[in-house]
Short mmCIF file of C-alpha atoms and ligand atoms in Angstrom, two decimals:
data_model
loop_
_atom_site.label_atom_id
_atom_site.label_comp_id
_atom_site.label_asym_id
_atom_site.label_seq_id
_atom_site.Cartn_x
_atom_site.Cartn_y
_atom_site.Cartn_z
CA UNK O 1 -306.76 173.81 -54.50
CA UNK O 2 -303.37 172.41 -53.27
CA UNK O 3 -302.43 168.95 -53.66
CA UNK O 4 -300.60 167.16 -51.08
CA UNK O 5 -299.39 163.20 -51.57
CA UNK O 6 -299.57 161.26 -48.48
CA UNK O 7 -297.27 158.44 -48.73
CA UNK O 8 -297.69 155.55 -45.55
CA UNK O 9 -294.65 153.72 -45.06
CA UNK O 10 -295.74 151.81 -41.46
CA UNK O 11 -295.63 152.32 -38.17
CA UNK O 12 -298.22 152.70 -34.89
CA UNK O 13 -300.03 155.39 -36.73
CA UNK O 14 -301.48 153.20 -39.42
CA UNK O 15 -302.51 150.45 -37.55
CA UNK O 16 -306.12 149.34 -35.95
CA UNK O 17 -307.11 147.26 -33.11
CA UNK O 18 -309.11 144.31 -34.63
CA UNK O 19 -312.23 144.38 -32.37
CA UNK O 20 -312.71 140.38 -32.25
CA UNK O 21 -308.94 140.06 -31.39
CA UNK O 22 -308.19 143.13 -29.61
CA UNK O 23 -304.76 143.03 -31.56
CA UNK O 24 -302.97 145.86 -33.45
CA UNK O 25 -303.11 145.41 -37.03
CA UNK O 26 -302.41 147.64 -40.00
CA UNK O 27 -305.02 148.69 -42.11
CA UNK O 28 -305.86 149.85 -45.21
CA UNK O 29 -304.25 152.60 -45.77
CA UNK O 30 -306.91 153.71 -48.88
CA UNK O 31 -309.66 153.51 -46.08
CA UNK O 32 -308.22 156.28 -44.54
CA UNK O 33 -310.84 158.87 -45.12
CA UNK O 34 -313.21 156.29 -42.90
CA UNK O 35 -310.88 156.46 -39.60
CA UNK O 36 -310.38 160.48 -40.25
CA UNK O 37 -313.15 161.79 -41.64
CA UNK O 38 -312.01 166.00 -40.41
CA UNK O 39 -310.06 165.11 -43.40
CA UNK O 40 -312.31 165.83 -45.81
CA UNK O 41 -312.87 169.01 -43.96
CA UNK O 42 -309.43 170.63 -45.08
CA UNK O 43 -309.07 172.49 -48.03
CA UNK O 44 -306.85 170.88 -50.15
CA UNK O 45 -306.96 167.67 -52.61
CA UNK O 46 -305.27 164.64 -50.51
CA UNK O 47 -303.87 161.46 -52.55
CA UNK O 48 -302.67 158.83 -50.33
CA UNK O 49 -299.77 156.14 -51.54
CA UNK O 50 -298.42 153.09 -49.93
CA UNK O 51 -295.32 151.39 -49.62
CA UNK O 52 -295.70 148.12 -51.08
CA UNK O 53 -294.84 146.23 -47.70
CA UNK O 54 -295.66 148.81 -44.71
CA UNK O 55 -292.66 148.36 -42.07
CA UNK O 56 -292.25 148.87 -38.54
CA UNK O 57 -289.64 151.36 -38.84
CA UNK O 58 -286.99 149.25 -36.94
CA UNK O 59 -286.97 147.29 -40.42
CA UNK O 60 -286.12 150.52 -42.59
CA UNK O 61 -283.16 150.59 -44.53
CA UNK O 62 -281.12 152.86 -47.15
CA UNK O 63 -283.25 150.71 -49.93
CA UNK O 64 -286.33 151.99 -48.24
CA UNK O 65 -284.57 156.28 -48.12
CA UNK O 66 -283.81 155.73 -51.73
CA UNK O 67 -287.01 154.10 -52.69
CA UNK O 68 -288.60 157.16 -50.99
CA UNK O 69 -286.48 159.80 -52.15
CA UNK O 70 -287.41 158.67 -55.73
CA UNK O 71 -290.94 158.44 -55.55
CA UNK O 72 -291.07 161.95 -54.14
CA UNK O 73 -288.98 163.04 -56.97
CA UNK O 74 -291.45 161.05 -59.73
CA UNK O 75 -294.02 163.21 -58.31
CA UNK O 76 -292.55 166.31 -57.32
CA UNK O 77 -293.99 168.50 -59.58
CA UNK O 78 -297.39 166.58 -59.10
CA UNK O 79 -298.14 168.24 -55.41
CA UNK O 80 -297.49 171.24 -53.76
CA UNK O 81 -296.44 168.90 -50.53
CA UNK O 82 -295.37 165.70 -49.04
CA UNK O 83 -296.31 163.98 -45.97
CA UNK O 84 -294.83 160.88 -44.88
CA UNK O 85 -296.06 159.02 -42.48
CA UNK O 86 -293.62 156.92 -40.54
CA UNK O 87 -292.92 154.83 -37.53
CA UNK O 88 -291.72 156.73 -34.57
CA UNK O 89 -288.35 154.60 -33.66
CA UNK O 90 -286.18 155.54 -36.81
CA UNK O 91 -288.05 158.95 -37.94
CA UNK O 92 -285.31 161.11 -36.98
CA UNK O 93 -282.62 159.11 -39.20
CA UNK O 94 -285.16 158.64 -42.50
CA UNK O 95 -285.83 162.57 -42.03
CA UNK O 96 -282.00 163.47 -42.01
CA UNK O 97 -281.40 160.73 -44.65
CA UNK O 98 -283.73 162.33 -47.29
CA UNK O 99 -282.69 165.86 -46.20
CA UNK O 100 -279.49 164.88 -47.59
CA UNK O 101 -280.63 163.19 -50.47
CA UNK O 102 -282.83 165.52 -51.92
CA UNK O 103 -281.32 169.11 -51.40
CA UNK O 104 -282.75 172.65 -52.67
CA UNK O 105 -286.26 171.55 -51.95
CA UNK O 106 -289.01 174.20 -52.68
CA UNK O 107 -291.87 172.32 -51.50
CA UNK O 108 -292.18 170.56 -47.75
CA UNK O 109 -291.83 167.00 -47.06
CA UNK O 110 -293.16 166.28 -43.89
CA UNK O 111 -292.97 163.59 -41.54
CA UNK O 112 -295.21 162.49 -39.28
CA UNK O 113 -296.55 158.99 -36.98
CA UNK O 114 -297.98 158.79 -33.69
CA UNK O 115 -297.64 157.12 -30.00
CA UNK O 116 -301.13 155.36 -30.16
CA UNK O 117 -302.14 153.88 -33.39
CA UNK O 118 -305.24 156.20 -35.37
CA UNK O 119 -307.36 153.59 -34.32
CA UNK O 120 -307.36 154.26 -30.49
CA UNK O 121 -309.42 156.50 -28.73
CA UNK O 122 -306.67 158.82 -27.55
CA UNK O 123 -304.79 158.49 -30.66
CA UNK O 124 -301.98 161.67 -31.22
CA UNK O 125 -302.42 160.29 -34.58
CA UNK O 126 -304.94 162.27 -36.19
CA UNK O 127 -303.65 165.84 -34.83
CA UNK O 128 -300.31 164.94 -35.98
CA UNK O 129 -301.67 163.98 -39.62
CA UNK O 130 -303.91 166.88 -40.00
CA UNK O 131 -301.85 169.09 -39.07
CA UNK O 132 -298.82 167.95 -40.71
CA UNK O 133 -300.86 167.81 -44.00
CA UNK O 134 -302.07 171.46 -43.51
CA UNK O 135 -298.50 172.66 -43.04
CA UNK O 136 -297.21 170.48 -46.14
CA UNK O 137 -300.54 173.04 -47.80
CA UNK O 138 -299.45 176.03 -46.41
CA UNK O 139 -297.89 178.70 -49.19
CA UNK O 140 -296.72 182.32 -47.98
CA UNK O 141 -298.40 185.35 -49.98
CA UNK O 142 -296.22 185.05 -52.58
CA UNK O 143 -297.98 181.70 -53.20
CA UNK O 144 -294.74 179.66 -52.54
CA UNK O 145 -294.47 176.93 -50.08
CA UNK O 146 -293.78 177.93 -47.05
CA UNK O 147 -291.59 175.14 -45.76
CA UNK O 148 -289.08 174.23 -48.48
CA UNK O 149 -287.26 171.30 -46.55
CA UNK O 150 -287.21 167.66 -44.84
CA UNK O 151 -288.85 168.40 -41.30
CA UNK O 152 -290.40 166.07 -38.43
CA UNK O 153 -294.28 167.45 -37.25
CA UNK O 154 -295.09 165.90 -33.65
CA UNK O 155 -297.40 166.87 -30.92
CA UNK O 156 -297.89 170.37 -31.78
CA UNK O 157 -294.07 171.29 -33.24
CA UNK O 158 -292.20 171.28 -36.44
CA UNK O 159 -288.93 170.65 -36.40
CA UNK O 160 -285.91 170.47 -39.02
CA UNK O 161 -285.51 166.77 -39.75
CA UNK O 162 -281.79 166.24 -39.76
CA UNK O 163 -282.10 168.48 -36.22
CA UNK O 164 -284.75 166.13 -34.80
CA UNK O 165 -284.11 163.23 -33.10
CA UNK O 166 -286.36 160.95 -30.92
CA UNK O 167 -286.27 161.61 -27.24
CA UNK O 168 -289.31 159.54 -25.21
CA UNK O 169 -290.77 155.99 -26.05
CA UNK O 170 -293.90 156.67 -24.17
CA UNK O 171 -294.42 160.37 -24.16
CA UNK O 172 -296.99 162.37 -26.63
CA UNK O 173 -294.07 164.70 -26.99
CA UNK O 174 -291.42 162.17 -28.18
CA UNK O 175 -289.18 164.61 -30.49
CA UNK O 176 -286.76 167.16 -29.68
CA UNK O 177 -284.91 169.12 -31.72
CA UNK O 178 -282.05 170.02 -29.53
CA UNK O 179 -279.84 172.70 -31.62
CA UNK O 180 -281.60 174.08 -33.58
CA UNK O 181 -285.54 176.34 -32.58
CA UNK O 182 -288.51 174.68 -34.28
CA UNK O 183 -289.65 175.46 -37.44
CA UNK O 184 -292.95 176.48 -36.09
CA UNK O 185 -295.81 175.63 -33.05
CA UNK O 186 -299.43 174.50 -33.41
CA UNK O 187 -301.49 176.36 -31.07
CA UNK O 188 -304.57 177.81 -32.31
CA UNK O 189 -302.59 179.11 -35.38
CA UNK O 190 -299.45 177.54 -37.24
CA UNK O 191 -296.85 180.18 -35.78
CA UNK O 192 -293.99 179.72 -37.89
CA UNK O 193 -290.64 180.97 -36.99
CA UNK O 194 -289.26 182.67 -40.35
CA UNK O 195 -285.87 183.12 -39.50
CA UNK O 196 -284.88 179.37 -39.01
CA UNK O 197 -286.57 178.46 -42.31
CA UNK O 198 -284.18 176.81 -44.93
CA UNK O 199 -284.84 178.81 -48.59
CA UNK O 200 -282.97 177.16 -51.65
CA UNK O 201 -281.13 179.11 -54.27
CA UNK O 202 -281.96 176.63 -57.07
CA UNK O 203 -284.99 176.50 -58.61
CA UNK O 204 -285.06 172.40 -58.68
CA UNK O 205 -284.18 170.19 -55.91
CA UNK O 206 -280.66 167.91 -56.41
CA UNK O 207 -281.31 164.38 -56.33
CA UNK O 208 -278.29 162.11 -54.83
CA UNK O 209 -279.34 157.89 -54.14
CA UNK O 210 -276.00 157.02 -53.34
CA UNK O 211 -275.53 155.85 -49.65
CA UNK O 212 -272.65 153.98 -48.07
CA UNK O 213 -273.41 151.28 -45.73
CA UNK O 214 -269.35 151.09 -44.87
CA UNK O 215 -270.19 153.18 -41.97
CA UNK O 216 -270.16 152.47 -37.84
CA UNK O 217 -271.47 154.53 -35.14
CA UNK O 218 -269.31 153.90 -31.69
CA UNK O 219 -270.03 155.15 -28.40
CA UNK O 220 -267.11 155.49 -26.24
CA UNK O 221 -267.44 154.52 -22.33
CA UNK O 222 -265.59 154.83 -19.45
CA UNK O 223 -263.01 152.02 -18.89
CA UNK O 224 -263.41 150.90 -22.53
CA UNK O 225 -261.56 148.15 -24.31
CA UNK O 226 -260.65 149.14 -27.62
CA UNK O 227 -259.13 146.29 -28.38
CA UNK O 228 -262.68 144.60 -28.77
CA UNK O 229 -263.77 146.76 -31.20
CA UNK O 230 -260.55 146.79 -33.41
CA UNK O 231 -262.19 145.49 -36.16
CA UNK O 232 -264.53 148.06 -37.07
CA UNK O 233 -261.18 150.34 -37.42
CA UNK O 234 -260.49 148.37 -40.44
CA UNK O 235 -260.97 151.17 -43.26
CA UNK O 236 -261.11 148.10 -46.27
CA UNK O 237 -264.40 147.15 -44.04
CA UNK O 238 -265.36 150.59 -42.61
CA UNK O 239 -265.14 153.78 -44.33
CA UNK O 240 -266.18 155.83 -41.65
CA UNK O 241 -267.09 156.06 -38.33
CA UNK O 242 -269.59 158.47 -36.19
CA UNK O 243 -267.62 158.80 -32.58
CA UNK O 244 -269.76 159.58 -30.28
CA UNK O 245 -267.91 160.99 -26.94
CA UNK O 246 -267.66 162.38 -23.88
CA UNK O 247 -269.12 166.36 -23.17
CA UNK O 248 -267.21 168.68 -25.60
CA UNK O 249 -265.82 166.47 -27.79
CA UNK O 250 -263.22 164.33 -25.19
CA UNK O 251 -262.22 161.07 -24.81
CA UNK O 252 -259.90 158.93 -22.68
CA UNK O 253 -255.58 159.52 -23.33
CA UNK O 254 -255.61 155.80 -23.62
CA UNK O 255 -252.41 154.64 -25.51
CA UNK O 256 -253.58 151.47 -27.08
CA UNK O 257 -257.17 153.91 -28.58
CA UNK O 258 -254.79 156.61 -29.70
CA UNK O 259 -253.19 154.33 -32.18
CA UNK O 260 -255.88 152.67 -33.71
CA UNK O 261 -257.38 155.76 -34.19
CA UNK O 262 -254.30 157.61 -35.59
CA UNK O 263 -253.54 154.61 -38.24
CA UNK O 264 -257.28 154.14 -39.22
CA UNK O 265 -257.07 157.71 -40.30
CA UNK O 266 -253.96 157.58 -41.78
CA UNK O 267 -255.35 154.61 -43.87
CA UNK O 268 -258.12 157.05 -44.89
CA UNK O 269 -260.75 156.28 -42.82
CA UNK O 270 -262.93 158.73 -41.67
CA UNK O 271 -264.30 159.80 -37.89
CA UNK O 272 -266.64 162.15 -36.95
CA UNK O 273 -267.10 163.09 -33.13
CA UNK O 274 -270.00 164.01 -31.96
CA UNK O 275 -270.96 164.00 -28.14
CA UNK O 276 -273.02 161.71 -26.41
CA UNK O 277 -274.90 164.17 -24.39
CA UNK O 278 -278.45 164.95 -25.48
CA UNK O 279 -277.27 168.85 -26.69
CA UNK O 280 -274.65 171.14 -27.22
CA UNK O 281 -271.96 169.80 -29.41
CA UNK O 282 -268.13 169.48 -29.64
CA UNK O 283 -265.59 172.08 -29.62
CA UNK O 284 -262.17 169.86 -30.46
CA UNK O 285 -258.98 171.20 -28.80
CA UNK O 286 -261.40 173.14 -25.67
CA UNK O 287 -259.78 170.31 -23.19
CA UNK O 288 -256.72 168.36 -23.44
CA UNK O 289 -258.77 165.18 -23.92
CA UNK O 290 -260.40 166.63 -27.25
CA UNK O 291 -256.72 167.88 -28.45
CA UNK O 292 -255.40 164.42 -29.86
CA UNK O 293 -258.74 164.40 -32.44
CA UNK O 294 -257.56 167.42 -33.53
CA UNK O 295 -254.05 166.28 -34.11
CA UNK O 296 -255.05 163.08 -36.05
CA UNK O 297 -257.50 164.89 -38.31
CA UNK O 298 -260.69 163.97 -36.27
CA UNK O 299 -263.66 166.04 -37.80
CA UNK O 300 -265.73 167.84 -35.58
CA UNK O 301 -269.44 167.33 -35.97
CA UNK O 302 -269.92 170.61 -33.75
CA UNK O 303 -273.46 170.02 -32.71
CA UNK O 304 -274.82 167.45 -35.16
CA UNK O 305 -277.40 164.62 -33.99
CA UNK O 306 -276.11 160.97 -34.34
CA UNK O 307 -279.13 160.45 -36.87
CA UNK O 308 -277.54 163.81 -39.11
CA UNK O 309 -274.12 162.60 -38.91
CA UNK O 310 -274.79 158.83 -39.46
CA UNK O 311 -276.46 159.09 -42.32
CA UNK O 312 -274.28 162.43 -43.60
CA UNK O 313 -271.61 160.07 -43.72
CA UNK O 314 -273.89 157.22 -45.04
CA UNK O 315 -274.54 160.33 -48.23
CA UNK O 316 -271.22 161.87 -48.72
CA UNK O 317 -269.33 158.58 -48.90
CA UNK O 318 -272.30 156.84 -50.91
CA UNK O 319 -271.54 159.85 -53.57
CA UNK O 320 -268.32 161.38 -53.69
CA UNK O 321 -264.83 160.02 -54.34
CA UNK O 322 -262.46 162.17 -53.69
CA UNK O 323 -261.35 162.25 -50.25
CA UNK O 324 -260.68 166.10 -49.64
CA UNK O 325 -264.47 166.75 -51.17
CA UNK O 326 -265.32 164.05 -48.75
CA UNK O 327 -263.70 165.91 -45.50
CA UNK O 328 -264.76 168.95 -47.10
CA UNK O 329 -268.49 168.22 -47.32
CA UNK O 330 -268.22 166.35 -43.71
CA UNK O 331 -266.76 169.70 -42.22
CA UNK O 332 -269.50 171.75 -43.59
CA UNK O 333 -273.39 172.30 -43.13
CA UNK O 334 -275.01 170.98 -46.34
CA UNK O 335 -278.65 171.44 -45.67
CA UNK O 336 -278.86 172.91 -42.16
CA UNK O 337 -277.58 170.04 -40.03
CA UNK O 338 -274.97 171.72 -38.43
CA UNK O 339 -273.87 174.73 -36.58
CA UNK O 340 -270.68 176.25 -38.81
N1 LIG E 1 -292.12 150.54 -33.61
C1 LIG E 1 -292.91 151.60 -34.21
C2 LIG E 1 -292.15 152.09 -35.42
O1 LIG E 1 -291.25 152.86 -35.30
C3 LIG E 1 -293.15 152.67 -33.23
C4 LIG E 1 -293.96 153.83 -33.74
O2 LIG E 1 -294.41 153.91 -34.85
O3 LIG E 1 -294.16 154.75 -32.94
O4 LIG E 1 -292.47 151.68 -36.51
#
């Protein structure tokens, strides 16, 4: 039988309503073959792990990734799969995070939470756990896994993680995956979509902890002052800095923005633009407000997600010295996160 660990870090989809109080409160998470019994239905052995302190995710931080990443590693070779079940708010960033941290997988880790806690009536919950567990199950005839990366499983779709970000606060359907096609679709059968499946050349994932917390992420605005935000272009405080900007990549010809830019990069710091709108990406250079980045040594993040490039940056910096490995791995897919 396969064995899939079910680690519960927090969120809505662990959590009760106390029927005295009528409040939301996390429960137990070893009681939960009592709130899902279909569990016991599937056909594979389920252990279930908690973090010490369940968080909403709001609270998570690179402590929490690395904490994560190395308990998966502890017990990779312990389970054919991973689920994680997470809070909805910062999925999308934890998902890219351990992509990124844990490289050449051969076995899935999937995440997974829910809208309504599993205690509600109407709860997405459940469909969203069993089904993420049976795809974290699910080997090809060959008996390998057939997912062999970080991805996101919500309301019926799998998605890469470091492609997924979250798009509604109150819809079932509250991830996207914007660039990239979804791993696979839920309907009466898993249909999985072979071509955009990641396969690893090694035969044992690549651990990395290190991640930088010397990083910013600045959205740019019409009619923006710069000169408030001067500080964070301060590369002895901030290493590097996700840009996020207008349509293809462009930004205002402001003098006084140009310069701060061009020194904080000649001081070594890092930007990456990415744009603001919800897809597509940035093509530097396509419109004369794009052309300066290119001149100062702006990296394009073609069409990452803020989540993918945030914490890419978070990764790269948190591991690597040398600053032309650093552009290097910035300009370049590592996992699947970007378009080349
Ligand atoms: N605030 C919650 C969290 O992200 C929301 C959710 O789980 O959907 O932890």
């Amino acid at each position: 039988m396969t064995k899939v660990l079910v680690i519960y870090t927090g969120g809505t989809i662990g959590m009760i309503k106390d029927p005295e109080t009528g409040l939301l409160n996390s429960f137990d998470f070893n009681t939960v073959y009592e709130h899902i019994p279909e569990l016991n239905r599937l056909h594979t052995e389920i252990d279930t792990m908690s973090i010490k302190k369940p968080i909403d995710s709001s609270e998570m931080t690179s402590e929490h990734w690395v904490n994560l990443a190395k308990l998966i590693k502890k017990n990779y070779h312990h389970y054919d799969g991973f689920v994680i079940l997470h809070g909805t708010d910062t999925m999308s960033y934890s998902a890219s995070a351990l992509s990124f941290m844990i490289q050449g997988l051969n076995k899935p880790i999937i995440f997974t939470g829910s809208q309504l806690p599993i205690g509600v009536i109407r709860t997405d919950g459940k469909e969203n756990l069993i089904t993420a567990i049976e795809i974290a199950a699910s080997k090809d005839s060959n008996g390998e896994s057939i997912i062999q990366e970080v991805a996101v499983y919500f309301e019926y779709s799998l998605y890469r993680g470091n492609r997924s970000s979250k798009v509604s606060s109150n819809q079932f359907e509250a991830f996207k995956s914007p660039n990239y096609p979804e791993l696979a679709v839920a309907g009466v059968n898993i249909k999985y979509k072979w071509s955009a499946l990641q396969r690893s050349e090694f035969s044992e994932p690549i651990y990395q902890f290190g991640m930088s917390k010397a990083v910013a992420l600045l959205k740019i605005f019409p009619g923006m002052d710069i000169e408030l935000y001067k500080g964070l272009f301060d590369v002895t405080q901030t290493k590097g800095i996700v840009l996020e900007t207008f349509g293809s990549g462009n930004a205002p010809s402001i003098d006084k923005m140009q310069k701060i830019m061009t020194r904080y990069v000649e001081d070594g710091g890092l930007i990456i633009n990415i744009t603001q709108c919800s897809s597509g990406g940035v093509k530097q250079g396509a419109y004369q407000t794009s052309s300066f980045f290119n001149k100062i040594g702006v990296i394009s993040g073609t069409d990452m997600t803020a989540e993918a490039a945030l914490t890419k940056l978070m990764f790269v910096l948190g591991n690597e010295e040398d600053s032309d490995k650093i552009k290097a791995l910035i300009s370049m897919p590592i996992c699947g996160e970007m378009e080349c």
